[in-house]
mmCIF file with all atom_site columns, C-alpha atoms in Angstrom:
data_model
loop_
_atom_site.group_PDB
_atom_site.id
_atom_site.type_symbol
_atom_site.label_atom_id
_atom_site.label_alt_id
_atom_site.label_comp_id
_atom_site.label_asym_id
_atom_site.label_entity_id
_atom_site.label_seq_id
_atom_site.pdbx_PDB_ins_code
_atom_site.Cartn_x
_atom_site.Cartn_y
_atom_site.Cartn_z
_atom_site.occupancy
_atom_site.B_iso_or_equiv
_atom_site.pdbx_formal_charge
_atom_site.auth_seq_id
_atom_site.auth_comp_id
_atom_site.auth_asym_id
_atom_site.auth_atom_id
_atom_site.pdbx_PDB_model_num
ATOM 1   C CA . MET A 1 1   ? 4.761   8.205   4.712  1.00 0.00 ? 1037 MET A CA 1
ATOM 2   C CA . ARG A 1 2   ? 1.595   5.765   3.890  1.00 0.00 ? 1038 ARG A CA 1
ATOM 3   C CA . LEU A 1 3   ? 2.058   2.516   6.272  1.00 0.00 ? 1039 LEU A CA 1
ATOM 4   C CA . LEU A 1 4   ? 0.100   -0.487  6.048  1.00 0.00 ? 1040 LEU A CA 1
ATOM 5   C CA . LEU A 1 5   ? -0.554  -1.703  8.796  1.00 0.00 ? 1041 LEU A CA 1
ATOM 6   C CA . VAL A 1 6   ? -1.323  -5.568  8.802  1.00 0.00 ? 1042 VAL A CA 1
ATOM 7   C CA . GLU A 1 7   ? -3.012  -6.790  11.542 1.00 0.00 ? 1043 GLU A CA 1
ATOM 8   C CA . ASP A 1 8   ? -6.260  -8.918  11.917 1.00 0.00 ? 1044 ASP A CA 1
ATOM 9   C CA . ASP A 1 9   ? -7.323  -7.275  15.827 1.00 0.00 ? 1045 ASP A CA 1
ATOM 10  C CA . ALA A 1 10  ? -10.001 -4.557  15.212 1.00 0.00 ? 1046 ALA A CA 1
ATOM 11  C CA . GLY A 1 11  ? -9.330  -2.983  18.463 1.00 0.00 ? 1047 GLY A CA 1
ATOM 12  C CA . VAL A 1 12  ? -5.042  -2.967  17.897 1.00 0.00 ? 1048 VAL A CA 1
ATOM 13  C CA . ALA A 1 13  ? -5.840  -1.643  14.503 1.00 0.00 ? 1049 ALA A CA 1
ATOM 14  C CA . ASP A 1 14  ? -8.071  1.076   15.043 1.00 0.00 ? 1050 ASP A CA 1
ATOM 15  C CA . ALA A 1 15  ? -6.527  1.844   18.249 1.00 0.00 ? 1051 ALA A CA 1
ATOM 16  C CA . LEU A 1 16  ? -1.860  2.274   16.646 1.00 0.00 ? 1052 LEU A CA 1
ATOM 17  C CA . SER A 1 17  ? -3.848  3.367   12.920 1.00 0.00 ? 1053 SER A CA 1
ATOM 18  C CA . GLU A 1 18  ? -5.507  6.190   15.740 1.00 0.00 ? 1054 GLU A CA 1
ATOM 19  C CA . THR A 1 19  ? -2.082  7.075   16.749 1.00 0.00 ? 1055 THR A CA 1
ATOM 20  C CA . LEU A 1 20  ? -0.478  7.074   13.287 1.00 0.00 ? 1056 LEU A CA 1
ATOM 21  C CA . GLN A 1 21  ? -2.321  9.537   11.912 1.00 0.00 ? 1057 GLN A CA 1
ATOM 22  C CA . ALA A 1 22  ? -1.959  11.328  14.794 1.00 0.00 ? 1058 ALA A CA 1
ATOM 23  C CA . ARG A 1 23  ? 1.427   11.780  13.773 1.00 0.00 ? 1059 ARG A CA 1
ATOM 24  C CA . GLY A 1 24  ? 1.141   12.508  9.971  1.00 0.00 ? 1060 GLY A CA 1
ATOM 25  C CA . HIS A 1 25  ? 1.023   9.410   8.694  1.00 0.00 ? 1061 HIS A CA 1
ATOM 26  C CA . THR A 1 26  ? -1.647  8.397   6.404  1.00 0.00 ? 1062 THR A CA 1
ATOM 27  C CA . VAL A 1 27  ? -2.240  4.700   7.121  1.00 0.00 ? 1063 VAL A CA 1
ATOM 28  C CA . SER A 1 28  ? -4.319  1.904   5.542  1.00 0.00 ? 1064 SER A CA 1
ATOM 29  C CA . HIS A 1 29  ? -5.896  -1.709  7.421  1.00 0.00 ? 1065 HIS A CA 1
ATOM 30  C CA . ALA A 1 30  ? -5.437  -4.789  6.197  1.00 0.00 ? 1066 ALA A CA 1
ATOM 31  C CA . ILE A 1 31  ? -6.526  -8.054  7.654  1.00 0.00 ? 1067 ILE A CA 1
ATOM 32  C CA . ARG A 1 32  ? -5.202  -10.511 5.720  1.00 0.00 ? 1068 ARG A CA 1
ATOM 33  C CA . GLY A 1 33  ? -1.976  -11.618 4.535  1.00 0.00 ? 1069 GLY A CA 1
ATOM 34  C CA . CYS A 1 34  ? -2.706  -12.250 0.897  1.00 0.00 ? 1070 CYS A CA 1
ATOM 35  C CA . ASP A 1 35  ? -4.123  -8.180  0.708  1.00 0.00 ? 1071 ASP A CA 1
ATOM 36  C CA . ALA A 1 36  ? -1.117  -7.642  2.246  1.00 0.00 ? 1072 ALA A CA 1
ATOM 37  C CA . LEU A 1 37  ? 1.196   -9.236  -0.730 1.00 0.00 ? 1073 LEU A CA 1
ATOM 38  C CA . HIS A 1 38  ? -1.295  -7.437  -2.885 1.00 0.00 ? 1074 HIS A CA 1
ATOM 39  C CA . ARG A 1 39  ? -0.580  -4.024  -1.638 1.00 0.00 ? 1075 ARG A CA 1
ATOM 40  C CA . HIS A 1 40  ? 2.612   -3.709  -0.364 1.00 0.00 ? 1076 HIS A CA 1
ATOM 41  C CA . ARG A 1 41  ? 3.895   -1.227  -3.533 1.00 0.00 ? 1077 ARG A CA 1
ATOM 42  C CA . GLU A 1 42  ? 0.607   0.887   -2.406 1.00 0.00 ? 1078 GLU A CA 1
ATOM 43  C CA . ALA A 1 43  ? 2.901   1.476   0.937  1.00 0.00 ? 1079 ALA A CA 1
ATOM 44  C CA . ASP A 1 44  ? 6.341   3.795   2.823  1.00 0.00 ? 1080 ASP A CA 1
ATOM 45  C CA . VAL A 1 45  ? 6.236   1.319   5.237  1.00 0.00 ? 1081 VAL A CA 1
ATOM 46  C CA . ILE A 1 46  ? 4.767   -1.842  6.935  1.00 0.00 ? 1082 ILE A CA 1
ATOM 47  C CA . LEU A 1 47  ? 4.002   -3.161  10.206 1.00 0.00 ? 1083 LEU A CA 1
ATOM 48  C CA . LEU A 1 48  ? 3.371   -6.747  9.847  1.00 0.00 ? 1084 LEU A CA 1
ATOM 49  C CA . ASP A 1 49  ? 1.711   -8.669  12.314 1.00 0.00 ? 1085 ASP A CA 1
ATOM 50  C CA . LEU A 1 50  ? 2.731   -12.917 12.656 1.00 0.00 ? 1086 LEU A CA 1
ATOM 51  C CA . GLY A 1 51  ? -0.596  -14.273 13.732 1.00 0.00 ? 1087 GLY A CA 1
ATOM 52  C CA . LEU A 1 52  ? -2.676  -13.709 10.242 1.00 0.00 ? 1088 LEU A CA 1
ATOM 53  C CA . PRO A 1 53  ? -6.138  -15.701 9.078  1.00 0.00 ? 1089 PRO A CA 1
ATOM 54  C CA . ASP A 1 54  ? -4.440  -16.618 6.503  1.00 0.00 ? 1090 ASP A CA 1
ATOM 55  C CA . MET A 1 55  ? -1.153  -16.928 6.303  1.00 0.00 ? 1091 MET A CA 1
ATOM 56  C CA . ASP A 1 56  ? 2.261   -17.255 8.969  1.00 0.00 ? 1092 ASP A CA 1
ATOM 57  C CA . GLY A 1 57  ? 3.240   -13.241 8.606  1.00 0.00 ? 1093 GLY A CA 1
ATOM 58  C CA . LEU A 1 58  ? 6.628   -14.026 8.260  1.00 0.00 ? 1094 LEU A CA 1
ATOM 59  C CA . ASP A 1 59  ? 5.867   -15.823 4.843  1.00 0.00 ? 1095 ASP A CA 1
ATOM 60  C CA . VAL A 1 60  ? 3.846   -12.400 4.335  1.00 0.00 ? 1096 VAL A CA 1
ATOM 61  C CA . LEU A 1 61  ? 7.312   -10.971 4.716  1.00 0.00 ? 1097 LEU A CA 1
ATOM 62  C CA . ARG A 1 62  ? 9.227   -14.007 3.184  1.00 0.00 ? 1098 ARG A CA 1
ATOM 63  C CA . LYS A 1 63  ? 7.236   -12.967 -0.494 1.00 0.00 ? 1099 LYS A CA 1
ATOM 64  C CA . VAL A 1 64  ? 7.403   -9.349  -0.144 1.00 0.00 ? 1100 VAL A CA 1
ATOM 65  C CA . ARG A 1 65  ? 11.309  -9.390  0.270  1.00 0.00 ? 1101 ARG A CA 1
ATOM 66  C CA . GLN A 1 66  ? 11.000  -11.105 -2.914 1.00 0.00 ? 1102 GLN A CA 1
ATOM 67  C CA . VAL A 1 67  ? 10.498  -8.735  -4.968 1.00 0.00 ? 1103 VAL A CA 1
ATOM 68  C CA . SER A 1 68  ? 10.359  -5.071  -3.075 1.00 0.00 ? 1104 SER A CA 1
ATOM 69  C CA . LEU A 1 69  ? 12.420  -3.769  -0.262 1.00 0.00 ? 1105 LEU A CA 1
ATOM 70  C CA . VAL A 1 70  ? 10.162  -1.458  1.323  1.00 0.00 ? 1106 VAL A CA 1
ATOM 71  C CA . PRO A 1 71  ? 10.584  -1.360  5.186  1.00 0.00 ? 1107 PRO A CA 1
ATOM 72  C CA . VAL A 1 72  ? 8.392   -4.050  6.831  1.00 0.00 ? 1108 VAL A CA 1
ATOM 73  C CA . LEU A 1 73  ? 8.724   -3.799  11.593 1.00 0.00 ? 1109 LEU A CA 1
ATOM 74  C CA . VAL A 1 74  ? 7.146   -6.462  12.981 1.00 0.00 ? 1110 VAL A CA 1
ATOM 75  C CA . LEU A 1 75  ? 4.738   -6.233  15.335 1.00 0.00 ? 1111 LEU A CA 1
ATOM 76  C CA . THR A 1 76  ? 3.997   -9.574  17.147 1.00 0.00 ? 1112 THR A CA 1
ATOM 77  C CA . ALA A 1 77  ? 2.989   -11.212 20.159 1.00 0.00 ? 1113 ALA A CA 1
ATOM 78  C CA . ARG A 1 78  ? 6.298   -13.706 19.316 1.00 0.00 ? 1114 ARG A CA 1
ATOM 79  C CA . GLY A 1 79  ? 8.907   -12.679 21.337 1.00 0.00 ? 1115 GLY A CA 1
ATOM 80  C CA . ASP A 1 80  ? 10.649  -16.237 21.433 1.00 0.00 ? 1116 ASP A CA 1
ATOM 81  C CA . GLU A 1 81  ? 13.630  -15.534 20.252 1.00 0.00 ? 1117 GLU A CA 1
ATOM 82  C CA . ARG A 1 82  ? 13.287  -18.160 17.481 1.00 0.00 ? 1118 ARG A CA 1
ATOM 83  C CA . SER A 1 83  ? 11.026  -16.104 16.093 1.00 0.00 ? 1119 SER A CA 1
ATOM 84  C CA . VAL A 1 84  ? 12.686  -13.089 16.017 1.00 0.00 ? 1120 VAL A CA 1
ATOM 85  C CA . VAL A 1 85  ? 16.525  -14.226 14.436 1.00 0.00 ? 1121 VAL A CA 1
ATOM 86  C CA . ARG A 1 86  ? 13.936  -15.910 11.540 1.00 0.00 ? 1122 ARG A CA 1
ATOM 87  C CA . GLY A 1 87  ? 12.149  -12.413 10.895 1.00 0.00 ? 1123 GLY A CA 1
ATOM 88  C CA . LEU A 1 88  ? 15.159  -10.787 11.523 1.00 0.00 ? 1124 LEU A CA 1
ATOM 89  C CA . ARG A 1 89  ? 17.069  -12.978 8.476  1.00 0.00 ? 1125 ARG A CA 1
ATOM 90  C CA . LEU A 1 90  ? 14.047  -13.034 5.862  1.00 0.00 ? 1126 LEU A CA 1
ATOM 91  C CA . GLY A 1 91  ? 14.413  -9.002  6.572  1.00 0.00 ? 1127 GLY A CA 1
ATOM 92  C CA . ALA A 1 92  ? 12.249  -7.926  9.230  1.00 0.00 ? 1128 ALA A CA 1
ATOM 93  C CA . ASP A 1 93  ? 13.585  -3.689  9.129  1.00 0.00 ? 1129 ASP A CA 1
ATOM 94  C CA . ASP A 1 94  ? 12.755  -4.128  13.114 1.00 0.00 ? 1130 ASP A CA 1
ATOM 95  C CA . TYR A 1 95  ? 11.058  -6.558  15.112 1.00 0.00 ? 1131 TYR A CA 1
ATOM 96  C CA . LEU A 1 96  ? 8.867   -5.081  18.669 1.00 0.00 ? 1132 LEU A CA 1
ATOM 97  C CA . THR A 1 97  ? 6.351   -7.189  20.265 1.00 0.00 ? 1133 THR A CA 1
ATOM 98  C CA . LYS A 1 98  ? 3.356   -7.071  21.785 1.00 0.00 ? 1134 LYS A CA 1
ATOM 99  C CA . PRO A 1 99  ? 1.891   -4.768  23.780 1.00 0.00 ? 1135 PRO A CA 1
ATOM 100 C CA . VAL A 1 100 ? 3.592   -2.309  21.801 1.00 0.00 ? 1136 VAL A CA 1
ATOM 101 C CA . ARG A 1 101 ? 4.098   1.270   23.486 1.00 0.00 ? 1137 ARG A CA 1
ATOM 102 C CA . LEU A 1 102 ? 3.084   3.267   21.027 1.00 0.00 ? 1138 LEU A CA 1
ATOM 103 C CA . ALA A 1 103 ? 5.800   6.137   22.281 1.00 0.00 ? 1139 ALA A CA 1
ATOM 104 C CA . GLU A 1 104 ? 8.083   3.858   20.885 1.00 0.00 ? 1140 GLU A CA 1
ATOM 105 C CA . LEU A 1 105 ? 6.410   2.329   17.366 1.00 0.00 ? 1141 LEU A CA 1
ATOM 106 C CA . LEU A 1 106 ? 5.776   6.375   16.555 1.00 0.00 ? 1142 LEU A CA 1
ATOM 107 C CA . ALA A 1 107 ? 10.289  6.667   17.349 1.00 0.00 ? 1143 ALA A CA 1
ATOM 108 C CA . ARG A 1 108 ? 10.768  3.561   14.981 1.00 0.00 ? 1144 ARG A CA 1
ATOM 109 C CA . VAL A 1 109 ? 8.923   4.893   12.760 1.00 0.00 ? 1145 VAL A CA 1
ATOM 110 C CA . ASP A 1 110 ? 10.417  7.849   12.438 1.00 0.00 ? 1146 ASP A CA 1
ATOM 111 C CA . ALA A 1 111 ? 14.161  6.789   12.091 1.00 0.00 ? 1147 ALA A CA 1
ATOM 112 C CA . VAL A 1 112 ? 12.759  4.341   9.475  1.00 0.00 ? 1148 VAL A CA 1
ATOM 113 C CA . VAL A 1 113 ? 11.438  7.329   7.824  1.00 0.00 ? 1149 VAL A CA 1
ATOM 114 C CA . ARG A 1 114 ? 14.868  9.514   8.213  1.00 0.00 ? 1150 ARG A CA 1
ATOM 115 C CA . ARG A 1 115 ? 16.403  6.112   6.975  1.00 0.00 ? 1151 ARG A CA 1
ATOM 116 C CA . ALA A 1 116 ? 14.286  6.110   3.786  1.00 0.00 ? 1152 ALA A CA 1
ATOM 117 C CA . ALA A 1 117 ? 15.321  9.630   3.268  1.00 0.00 ? 1153 ALA A CA 1
ATOM 118 C CA . ILE A 1 118 ? 19.298  9.536   3.496  1.00 0.00 ? 1154 ILE A CA 1
ATOM 119 C CA . THR A 1 119 ? 18.812  5.270   0.734  1.00 0.00 ? 1155 THR A CA 1
ATOM 120 C CA . ALA A 1 120 ? 16.334  7.923   -1.060 1.00 0.00 ? 1156 ALA A CA 1
ATOM 121 C CA . ALA A 1 121 ? 19.854  10.447  -1.573 1.00 0.00 ? 1157 ALA A CA 1
ATOM 122 C CA . PRO A 1 122 ? 21.670  9.991   -4.922 1.00 0.00 ? 1158 PRO A CA 1
ATOM 123 C CA . GLN A 1 123 ? 24.880  7.996   -4.025 1.00 0.00 ? 1159 GLN A CA 1
ATOM 124 C CA . ASP A 1 124 ? 27.758  6.584   -6.463 1.00 0.00 ? 1160 ASP A CA 1
ATOM 125 C CA . ASP A 1 125 ? 30.552  5.561   -3.977 1.00 0.00 ? 1161 ASP A CA 1
ATOM 126 C CA . VAL A 1 126 ? 31.650  2.752   -5.061 1.00 0.00 ? 1162 VAL A CA 1
ATOM 127 C CA . VAL A 1 127 ? 34.157  0.885   -2.427 1.00 0.00 ? 1163 VAL A CA 1
ATOM 128 C CA . ARG A 1 128 ? 36.229  -2.265  -2.690 1.00 0.00 ? 1164 ARG A CA 1
ATOM 129 C CA . VAL A 1 129 ? 38.259  -4.430  -0.617 1.00 0.00 ? 1165 VAL A CA 1
ATOM 130 C CA . GLU A 1 130 ? 40.146  -7.158  -1.320 1.00 0.00 ? 1166 GLU A CA 1
ATOM 131 C CA . ASP A 1 131 ? 37.226  -9.474  -4.117 1.00 0.00 ? 1167 ASP A CA 1
ATOM 132 C CA . VAL A 1 132 ? 34.832  -7.140  -2.342 1.00 0.00 ? 1168 VAL A CA 1
ATOM 133 C CA . GLU A 1 133 ? 32.620  -5.316  -4.355 1.00 0.00 ? 1169 GLU A CA 1
ATOM 134 C CA . ILE A 1 134 ? 29.727  -2.602  -2.400 1.00 0.00 ? 1170 ILE A CA 1
ATOM 135 C CA . ASP A 1 135 ? 28.158  0.314   -4.759 1.00 0.00 ? 1171 ASP A CA 1
ATOM 136 C CA . LEU A 1 136 ? 26.142  2.401   -2.081 1.00 0.00 ? 1172 LEU A CA 1
ATOM 137 C CA . GLY A 1 137 ? 24.456  3.641   -4.804 1.00 0.00 ? 1173 GLY A CA 1
ATOM 138 C CA . ALA A 1 138 ? 23.100  0.463   -6.463 1.00 0.00 ? 1174 ALA A CA 1
ATOM 139 C CA . ARG A 1 139 ? 23.040  -1.348  -2.994 1.00 0.00 ? 1175 ARG A CA 1
ATOM 140 C CA . ARG A 1 140 ? 24.763  -4.242  -4.124 1.00 0.00 ? 1176 ARG A CA 1
ATOM 141 C CA . VAL A 1 141 ? 27.379  -6.357  -3.244 1.00 0.00 ? 1177 VAL A CA 1
ATOM 142 C CA . LEU A 1 142 ? 29.720  -8.544  -5.183 1.00 0.00 ? 1178 LEU A CA 1
ATOM 143 C CA . VAL A 1 143 ? 32.187  -10.996 -3.984 1.00 0.00 ? 1179 VAL A CA 1
ATOM 144 C CA . ASP A 1 144 ? 34.652  -12.271 -6.880 1.00 0.00 ? 1180 ASP A CA 1
ATOM 145 C CA . GLY A 1 145 ? 32.319  -10.915 -8.929 1.00 0.00 ? 1181 GLY A CA 1
ATOM 146 C CA . THR A 1 146 ? 28.764  -12.442 -7.939 1.00 0.00 ? 1182 THR A CA 1
ATOM 147 C CA . ASP A 1 147 ? 26.184  -10.825 -6.309 1.00 0.00 ? 1183 ASP A CA 1
ATOM 148 C CA . ILE A 1 148 ? 25.844  -12.370 -2.669 1.00 0.00 ? 1184 ILE A CA 1
ATOM 149 C CA . GLY A 1 149 ? 22.052  -10.781 -2.174 1.00 0.00 ? 1185 GLY A CA 1
ATOM 150 C CA . LEU A 1 150 ? 22.058  -8.987  0.974  1.00 0.00 ? 1186 LEU A CA 1
ATOM 151 C CA . THR A 1 151 ? 18.928  -7.788  3.311  1.00 0.00 ? 1187 THR A CA 1
ATOM 152 C CA . THR A 1 152 ? 18.118  -3.822  3.729  1.00 0.00 ? 1188 THR A CA 1
ATOM 153 C CA . LYS A 1 153 ? 19.540  -4.507  7.309  1.00 0.00 ? 1189 LYS A CA 1
ATOM 154 C CA . GLU A 1 154 ? 22.389  -6.639  6.364  1.00 0.00 ? 1190 GLU A CA 1
ATOM 155 C CA . PHE A 1 155 ? 23.256  -4.432  3.497  1.00 0.00 ? 1191 PHE A CA 1
ATOM 156 C CA . ALA A 1 156 ? 23.155  -1.776  5.778  1.00 0.00 ? 1192 ALA A CA 1
ATOM 157 C CA . VAL A 1 157 ? 25.018  -2.357  8.565  1.00 0.00 ? 1193 VAL A CA 1
ATOM 158 C CA . LEU A 1 158 ? 28.271  -3.334  5.888  1.00 0.00 ? 1194 LEU A CA 1
ATOM 159 C CA . ALA A 1 159 ? 27.617  0.507   4.308  1.00 0.00 ? 1195 ALA A CA 1
ATOM 160 C CA . VAL A 1 160 ? 28.206  1.757   7.742  1.00 0.00 ? 1196 VAL A CA 1
ATOM 161 C CA . LEU A 1 161 ? 31.119  -0.044  8.354  1.00 0.00 ? 1197 LEU A CA 1
ATOM 162 C CA . ALA A 1 162 ? 32.258  -0.284  4.798  1.00 0.00 ? 1198 ALA A CA 1
ATOM 163 C CA . ALA A 1 163 ? 32.289  3.431   4.764  1.00 0.00 ? 1199 ALA A CA 1
ATOM 164 C CA . ARG A 1 164 ? 34.924  3.855   7.168  1.00 0.00 ? 1200 ARG A CA 1
ATOM 165 C CA . PRO A 1 165 ? 37.358  0.736   6.212  1.00 0.00 ? 1201 PRO A CA 1
ATOM 166 C CA . GLY A 1 166 ? 40.214  0.057   7.968  1.00 0.00 ? 1202 GLY A CA 1
ATOM 167 C CA . THR A 1 167 ? 38.370  1.990   11.108 1.00 0.00 ? 1203 THR A CA 1
ATOM 168 C CA . ALA A 1 168 ? 37.249  1.072   14.381 1.00 0.00 ? 1204 ALA A CA 1
ATOM 169 C CA . VAL A 1 169 ? 33.607  1.353   14.656 1.00 0.00 ? 1205 VAL A CA 1
ATOM 170 C CA . SER A 1 170 ? 31.593  1.607   18.041 1.00 0.00 ? 1206 SER A CA 1
ATOM 171 C CA . ARG A 1 171 ? 28.429  -1.440  18.591 1.00 0.00 ? 1207 ARG A CA 1
ATOM 172 C CA . GLN A 1 172 ? 26.526  2.327   19.294 1.00 0.00 ? 1208 GLN A CA 1
ATOM 173 C CA . GLN A 1 173 ? 27.644  3.946   16.585 1.00 0.00 ? 1209 GLN A CA 1
ATOM 174 C CA . LEU A 1 174 ? 26.941  1.270   14.198 1.00 0.00 ? 1210 LEU A CA 1
ATOM 175 C CA . MET A 1 175 ? 23.575  0.120   16.284 1.00 0.00 ? 1211 MET A CA 1
ATOM 176 C CA . ASP A 1 176 ? 22.722  4.646   15.298 1.00 0.00 ? 1212 ASP A CA 1
ATOM 177 C CA . GLU A 1 177 ? 23.261  5.071   12.044 1.00 0.00 ? 1213 GLU A CA 1
ATOM 178 C CA . VAL A 1 178 ? 21.812  1.794   10.905 1.00 0.00 ? 1214 VAL A CA 1
ATOM 179 C CA . TRP A 1 179 ? 18.961  1.706   13.649 1.00 0.00 ? 1215 TRP A CA 1
ATOM 180 C CA . GLY A 1 180 ? 18.439  5.443   13.935 1.00 0.00 ? 1216 GLY A CA 1
ATOM 181 C CA . ASP A 1 181 ? 18.423  5.761   17.893 1.00 0.00 ? 1217 ASP A CA 1
ATOM 182 C CA . ALA A 1 182 ? 21.070  3.805   19.511 1.00 0.00 ? 1218 ALA A CA 1
ATOM 183 C CA . TYR A 1 183 ? 18.674  3.542   22.785 1.00 0.00 ? 1219 TYR A CA 1
ATOM 184 C CA . LEU A 1 184 ? 15.726  2.427   20.993 1.00 0.00 ? 1220 LEU A CA 1
ATOM 185 C CA . ALA A 1 185 ? 17.993  -0.397  18.052 1.00 0.00 ? 1221 ALA A CA 1
ATOM 186 C CA . VAL A 1 186 ? 17.491  -4.392  19.785 1.00 0.00 ? 1222 VAL A CA 1
ATOM 187 C CA . SER A 1 187 ? 21.479  -5.368  20.420 1.00 0.00 ? 1223 SER A CA 1
ATOM 188 C CA . ARG A 1 188 ? 19.794  -8.707  19.391 1.00 0.00 ? 1224 ARG A CA 1
ATOM 189 C CA . SER A 1 189 ? 18.898  -7.200  16.145 1.00 0.00 ? 1225 SER A CA 1
ATOM 190 C CA . LEU A 1 190 ? 22.416  -6.598  15.206 1.00 0.00 ? 1226 LEU A CA 1
ATOM 191 C CA . ASP A 1 191 ? 24.624  -9.253  16.323 1.00 0.00 ? 1227 ASP A CA 1
ATOM 192 C CA . VAL A 1 192 ? 21.728  -11.318 14.451 1.00 0.00 ? 1228 VAL A CA 1
ATOM 193 C CA . HIS A 1 193 ? 22.394  -9.088  11.022 1.00 0.00 ? 1229 HIS A CA 1
ATOM 194 C CA . LEU A 1 194 ? 26.566  -9.444  11.350 1.00 0.00 ? 1230 LEU A CA 1
ATOM 195 C CA . THR A 1 195 ? 26.485  -14.112 12.112 1.00 0.00 ? 1231 THR A CA 1
ATOM 196 C CA . GLN A 1 196 ? 24.405  -13.692 8.979  1.00 0.00 ? 1232 GLN A CA 1
ATOM 197 C CA . LEU A 1 197 ? 26.670  -10.987 7.184  1.00 0.00 ? 1233 LEU A CA 1
ATOM 198 C CA . ARG A 1 198 ? 30.154  -12.044 8.158  1.00 0.00 ? 1234 ARG A CA 1
ATOM 199 C CA . ALA A 1 199 ? 28.441  -15.717 6.057  1.00 0.00 ? 1235 ALA A CA 1
ATOM 200 C CA . LYS A 1 200 ? 27.133  -14.717 2.565  1.00 0.00 ? 1236 LYS A CA 1
ATOM 201 C CA . LEU A 1 201 ? 30.797  -12.701 2.824  1.00 0.00 ? 1237 LEU A CA 1
ATOM 202 C CA . ASP A 1 202 ? 32.585  -15.960 3.085  1.00 0.00 ? 1238 ASP A CA 1
ATOM 203 C CA . ARG A 1 203 ? 35.948  -13.774 4.148  1.00 0.00 ? 1239 ARG A CA 1
ATOM 204 C CA . PRO A 1 204 ? 37.712  -14.927 7.734  1.00 0.00 ? 1240 PRO A CA 1
ATOM 205 C CA . GLY A 1 205 ? 38.889  -11.835 9.155  1.00 0.00 ? 1241 GLY A CA 1
ATOM 206 C CA . LEU A 1 206 ? 37.353  -9.194  6.938  1.00 0.00 ? 1242 LEU A CA 1
ATOM 207 C CA . LEU A 1 207 ? 34.866  -8.027  9.248  1.00 0.00 ? 1243 LEU A CA 1
ATOM 208 C CA . THR A 1 208 ? 35.656  -8.221  12.490 1.00 0.00 ? 1244 THR A CA 1
ATOM 209 C CA . THR A 1 209 ? 35.102  -7.805  16.429 1.00 0.00 ? 1245 THR A CA 1
ATOM 210 C CA . ILE A 1 210 ? 37.551  -5.405  18.553 1.00 0.00 ? 1246 ILE A CA 1
ATOM 211 C CA . ARG A 1 211 ? 35.917  -7.282  22.301 1.00 0.00 ? 1247 ARG A CA 1
ATOM 212 C CA . GLY A 1 212 ? 34.642  -4.375  23.836 1.00 0.00 ? 1248 GLY A CA 1
ATOM 213 C CA . PHE A 1 213 ? 33.927  -1.855  21.152 1.00 0.00 ? 1249 PHE A CA 1
ATOM 214 C CA . GLY A 1 214 ? 32.661  -2.777  18.445 1.00 0.00 ? 1250 GLY A CA 1
ATOM 215 C CA . TYR A 1 215 ? 33.606  -3.169  14.561 1.00 0.00 ? 1251 TYR A CA 1
ATOM 216 C CA . ARG A 1 216 ? 36.062  -2.739  11.781 1.00 0.00 ? 1252 ARG A CA 1
ATOM 217 C CA . PHE A 1 217 ? 35.621  -4.239  8.485  1.00 0.00 ? 1253 PHE A CA 1
ATOM 218 C CA . GLY A 1 218 ? 39.242  -4.859  6.344  1.00 0.00 ? 1254 GLY A CA 1
ATOM 219 C CA . ARG A 1 219 ? 42.174  -5.782  7.184  1.00 0.00 ? 1255 ARG A CA 1
ATOM 220 C CA . ASP A 1 220 ? 45.173  -4.698  9.805  1.00 0.00 ? 1256 ASP A CA 1
#
């Protein structure tokens, strides 16, 4: 995979680049946010630091998401809940706090690669539940005929549930299918995406929580 590493610390960038290249990835390095915005189309995955010299990384993420669905993994020293929630809501595919454990980073990048391969596979299924239409091929969700503009991760969560309408899906299975590994997935990430998903759908009771187990899309 072509990875764009957006990191202003030369020591961190060198260490991460060496590890990722040893895994077989092609790594290019950008120091400034504006460089990332100019070069994001060159990458299959972006690894994004938030503390950049010219602009906040969250602004970079927001601007990339306006024009691209390229997977973005945030790598940052900001571990406070507010920053994590903002990053996920703006469309980050994952959020890792520094110091990053290299084995975990490699596993998460591999998970993104697997999901990208699945996404690239042809899909033409359309799931309809009441006035909600989920086009898996176009990766679009219409509610009462209006596109509700889901982020990449929000769509992925809904797609897993919509593939089994009316069926209970365990929390572990959902994390495993969306993040690639239930044991690596950040539980808080799932909660944030589900909250946003419910708000955008605006159909109370359509996406329900099954206490102690998981979730179901569809009415009883």
